[in-house]
PDB file of C-alpha atoms in Angstrom:
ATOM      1  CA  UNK A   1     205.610 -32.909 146.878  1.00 81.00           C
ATOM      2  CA  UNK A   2     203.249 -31.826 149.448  1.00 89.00           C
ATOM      3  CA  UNK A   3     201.977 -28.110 150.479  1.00 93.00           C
ATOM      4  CA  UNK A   4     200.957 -27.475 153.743  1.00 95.00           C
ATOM      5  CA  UNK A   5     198.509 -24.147 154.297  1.00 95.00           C
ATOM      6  CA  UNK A   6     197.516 -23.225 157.775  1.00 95.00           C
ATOM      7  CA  UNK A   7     194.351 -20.965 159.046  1.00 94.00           C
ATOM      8  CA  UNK A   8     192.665 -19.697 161.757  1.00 97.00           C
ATOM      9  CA  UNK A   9     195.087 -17.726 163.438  1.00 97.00           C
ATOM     10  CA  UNK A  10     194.018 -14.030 164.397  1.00 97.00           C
ATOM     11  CA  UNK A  11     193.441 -11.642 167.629  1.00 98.00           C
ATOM     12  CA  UNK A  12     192.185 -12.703 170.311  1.00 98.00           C
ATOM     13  CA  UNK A  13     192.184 -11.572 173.959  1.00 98.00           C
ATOM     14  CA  UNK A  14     193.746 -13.274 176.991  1.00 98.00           C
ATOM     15  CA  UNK A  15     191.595 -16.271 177.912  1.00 98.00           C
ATOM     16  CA  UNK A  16     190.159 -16.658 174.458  1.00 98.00           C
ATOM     17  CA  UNK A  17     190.372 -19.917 171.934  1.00 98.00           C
ATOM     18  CA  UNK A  18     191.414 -20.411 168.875  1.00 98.00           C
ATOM     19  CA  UNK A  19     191.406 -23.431 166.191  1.00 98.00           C
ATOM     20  CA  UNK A  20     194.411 -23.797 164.245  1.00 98.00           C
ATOM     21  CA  UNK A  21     193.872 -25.518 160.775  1.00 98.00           C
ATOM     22  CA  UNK A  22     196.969 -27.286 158.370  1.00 96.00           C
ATOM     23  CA  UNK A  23     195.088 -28.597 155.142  1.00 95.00           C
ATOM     24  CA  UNK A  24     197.633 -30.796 153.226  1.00 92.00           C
ATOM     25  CA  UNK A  25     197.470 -31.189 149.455  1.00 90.00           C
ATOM     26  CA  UNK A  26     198.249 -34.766 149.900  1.00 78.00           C
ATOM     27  CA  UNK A  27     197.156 -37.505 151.957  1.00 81.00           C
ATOM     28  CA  UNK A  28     198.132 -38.020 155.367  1.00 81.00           C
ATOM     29  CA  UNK A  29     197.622 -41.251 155.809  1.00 78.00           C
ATOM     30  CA  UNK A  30     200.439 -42.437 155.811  1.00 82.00           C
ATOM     31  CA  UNK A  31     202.185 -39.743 157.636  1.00 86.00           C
ATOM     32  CA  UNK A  32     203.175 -40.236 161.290  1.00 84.00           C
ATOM     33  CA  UNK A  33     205.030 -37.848 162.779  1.00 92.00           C
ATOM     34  CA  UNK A  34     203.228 -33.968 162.466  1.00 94.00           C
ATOM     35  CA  UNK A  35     203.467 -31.357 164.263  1.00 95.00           C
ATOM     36  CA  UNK A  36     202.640 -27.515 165.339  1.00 98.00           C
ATOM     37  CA  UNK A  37     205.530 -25.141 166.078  1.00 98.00           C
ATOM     38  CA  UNK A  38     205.628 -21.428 167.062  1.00 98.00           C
ATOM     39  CA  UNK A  39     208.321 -18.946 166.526  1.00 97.00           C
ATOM     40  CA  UNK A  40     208.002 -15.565 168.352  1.00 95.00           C
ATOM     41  CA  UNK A  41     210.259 -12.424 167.564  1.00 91.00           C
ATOM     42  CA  UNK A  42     213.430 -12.599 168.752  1.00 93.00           C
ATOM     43  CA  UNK A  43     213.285 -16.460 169.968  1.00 95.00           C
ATOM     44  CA  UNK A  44     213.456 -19.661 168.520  1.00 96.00           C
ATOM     45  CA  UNK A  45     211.460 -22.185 166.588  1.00 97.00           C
ATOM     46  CA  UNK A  46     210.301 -24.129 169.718  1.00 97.00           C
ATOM     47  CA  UNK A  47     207.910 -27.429 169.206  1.00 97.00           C
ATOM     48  CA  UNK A  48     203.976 -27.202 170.446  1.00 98.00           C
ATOM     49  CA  UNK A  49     202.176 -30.400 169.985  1.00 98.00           C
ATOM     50  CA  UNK A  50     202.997 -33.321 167.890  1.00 97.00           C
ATOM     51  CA  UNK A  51     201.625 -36.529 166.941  1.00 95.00           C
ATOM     52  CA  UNK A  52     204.466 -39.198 166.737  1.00 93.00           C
ATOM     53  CA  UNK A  53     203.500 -42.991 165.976  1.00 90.00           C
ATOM     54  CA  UNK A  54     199.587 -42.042 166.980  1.00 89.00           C
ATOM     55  CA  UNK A  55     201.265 -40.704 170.618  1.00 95.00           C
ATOM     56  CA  UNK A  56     200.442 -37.195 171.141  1.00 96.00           C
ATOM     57  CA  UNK A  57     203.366 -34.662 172.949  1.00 97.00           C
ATOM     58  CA  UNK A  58     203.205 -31.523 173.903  1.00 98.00           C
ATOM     59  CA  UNK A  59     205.424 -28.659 175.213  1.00 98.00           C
ATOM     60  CA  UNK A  60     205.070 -28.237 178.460  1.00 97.00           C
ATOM     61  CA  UNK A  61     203.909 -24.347 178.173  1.00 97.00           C
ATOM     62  CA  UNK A  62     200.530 -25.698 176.474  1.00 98.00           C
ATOM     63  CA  UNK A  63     199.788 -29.237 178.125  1.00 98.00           C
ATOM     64  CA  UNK A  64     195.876 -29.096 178.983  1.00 97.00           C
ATOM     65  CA  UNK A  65     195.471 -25.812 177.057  1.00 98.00           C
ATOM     66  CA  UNK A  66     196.355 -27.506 173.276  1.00 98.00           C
ATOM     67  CA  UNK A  67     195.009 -30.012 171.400  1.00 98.00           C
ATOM     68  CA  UNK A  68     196.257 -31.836 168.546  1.00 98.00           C
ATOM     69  CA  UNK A  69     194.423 -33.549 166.209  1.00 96.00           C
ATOM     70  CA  UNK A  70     193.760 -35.161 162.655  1.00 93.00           C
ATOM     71  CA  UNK A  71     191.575 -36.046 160.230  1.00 92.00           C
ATOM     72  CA  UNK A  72     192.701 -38.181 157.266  1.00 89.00           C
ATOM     73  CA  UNK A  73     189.393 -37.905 155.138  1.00 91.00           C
ATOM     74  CA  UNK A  74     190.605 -34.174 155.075  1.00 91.00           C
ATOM     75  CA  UNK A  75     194.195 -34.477 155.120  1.00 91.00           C
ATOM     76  CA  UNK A  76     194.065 -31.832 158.146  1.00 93.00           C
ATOM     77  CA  UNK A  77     195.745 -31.226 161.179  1.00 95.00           C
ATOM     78  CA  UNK A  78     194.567 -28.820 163.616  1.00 97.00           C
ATOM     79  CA  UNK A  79     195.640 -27.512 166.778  1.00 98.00           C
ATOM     80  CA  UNK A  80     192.676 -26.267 169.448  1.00 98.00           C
ATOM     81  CA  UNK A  81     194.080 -23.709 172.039  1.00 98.00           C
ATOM     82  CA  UNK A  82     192.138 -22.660 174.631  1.00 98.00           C
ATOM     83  CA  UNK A  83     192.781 -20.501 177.584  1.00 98.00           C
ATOM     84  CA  UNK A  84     195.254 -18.388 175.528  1.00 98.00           C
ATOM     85  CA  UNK A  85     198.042 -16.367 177.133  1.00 98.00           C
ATOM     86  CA  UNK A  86     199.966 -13.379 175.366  1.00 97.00           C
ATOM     87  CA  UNK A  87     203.026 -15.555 175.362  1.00 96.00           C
ATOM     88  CA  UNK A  88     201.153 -17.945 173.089  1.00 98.00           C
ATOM     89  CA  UNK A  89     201.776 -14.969 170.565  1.00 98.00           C
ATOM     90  CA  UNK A  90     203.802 -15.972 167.589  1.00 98.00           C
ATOM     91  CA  UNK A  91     203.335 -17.252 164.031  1.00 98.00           C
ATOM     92  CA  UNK A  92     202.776 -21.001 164.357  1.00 98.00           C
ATOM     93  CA  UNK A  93     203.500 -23.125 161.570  1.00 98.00           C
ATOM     94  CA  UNK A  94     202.822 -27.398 160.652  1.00 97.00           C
ATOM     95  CA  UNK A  95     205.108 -29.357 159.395  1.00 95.00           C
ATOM     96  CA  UNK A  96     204.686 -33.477 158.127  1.00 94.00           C
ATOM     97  CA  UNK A  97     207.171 -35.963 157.724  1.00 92.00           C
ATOM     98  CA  UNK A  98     206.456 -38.117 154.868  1.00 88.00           C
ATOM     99  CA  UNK A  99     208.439 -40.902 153.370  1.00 88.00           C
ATOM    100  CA  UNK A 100     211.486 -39.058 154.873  1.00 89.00           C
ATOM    101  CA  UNK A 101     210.734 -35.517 153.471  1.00 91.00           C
ATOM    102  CA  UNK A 102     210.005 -32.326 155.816  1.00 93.00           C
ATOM    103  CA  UNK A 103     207.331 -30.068 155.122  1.00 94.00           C
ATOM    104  CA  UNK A 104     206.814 -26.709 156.018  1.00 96.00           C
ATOM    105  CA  UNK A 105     203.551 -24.490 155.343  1.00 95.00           C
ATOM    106  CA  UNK A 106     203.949 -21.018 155.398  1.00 96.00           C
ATOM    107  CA  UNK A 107     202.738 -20.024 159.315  1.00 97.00           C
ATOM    108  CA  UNK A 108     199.744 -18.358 160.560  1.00 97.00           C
ATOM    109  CA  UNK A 109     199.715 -15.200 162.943  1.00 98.00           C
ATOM    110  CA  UNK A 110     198.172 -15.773 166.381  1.00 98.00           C
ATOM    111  CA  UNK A 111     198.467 -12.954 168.303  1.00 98.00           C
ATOM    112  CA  UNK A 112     197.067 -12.861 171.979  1.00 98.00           C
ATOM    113  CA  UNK A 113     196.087  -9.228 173.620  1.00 97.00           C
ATOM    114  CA  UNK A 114     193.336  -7.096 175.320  1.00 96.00           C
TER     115      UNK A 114
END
């Protein structure tokens, strides 16, 4: 079993940056396929960045404003967004694939207003 926790989400205005942490009680190591996803009121769960196989992918709303990245010494994932819109707002969430099981953490609010 593995829990996933995400922080750093908050208010920030148009423009600003934010970075986006996933802390897994487990190691990562051997994980290869993570990912961020968003889900805004009213829409659906839509994809953000992932890291597949050591390939990063990204929706094409964020590429060259999000980064994904990981560290295994801290079983982290995190997710750097720069030059933030108001349609980045949502509550973004990480979720691992590991020996065939999907987890979810619980989602972090990022909301993105002057």
């Amino acid at each position: 079993q593995v829990q996933l926790v995400e922080y750093g989400g908050g208010l920030v205005q148009p423009g600003g940056s934010l970075r986006l942490s996933c802390a897994a009680s487990g190691s990562i190591f051997s994980v290869n396929r993570m990912g961020w996803y968003r889900q805004a009121p009213g829409k659906q769960r839509e994809l953000v960045a992932a890291i597949i196989s050591g390939s990063t992918n990204y929706a094409d709303s964020v590429k060259g404003r999000f980064t994904i990245s990981r560290d295994n010494a801290k079983n982290t994932v995190y997710l750097q967004m720069n030059s933030l819109e108001p349609e980045d707002t949502a509550v973004y969430l990480c979720n691992i694939v590991k020996y065939g099981q999907i987890y979810w953490g619980q989602g972090t609010q990022v909301t993105v207003s002057s």
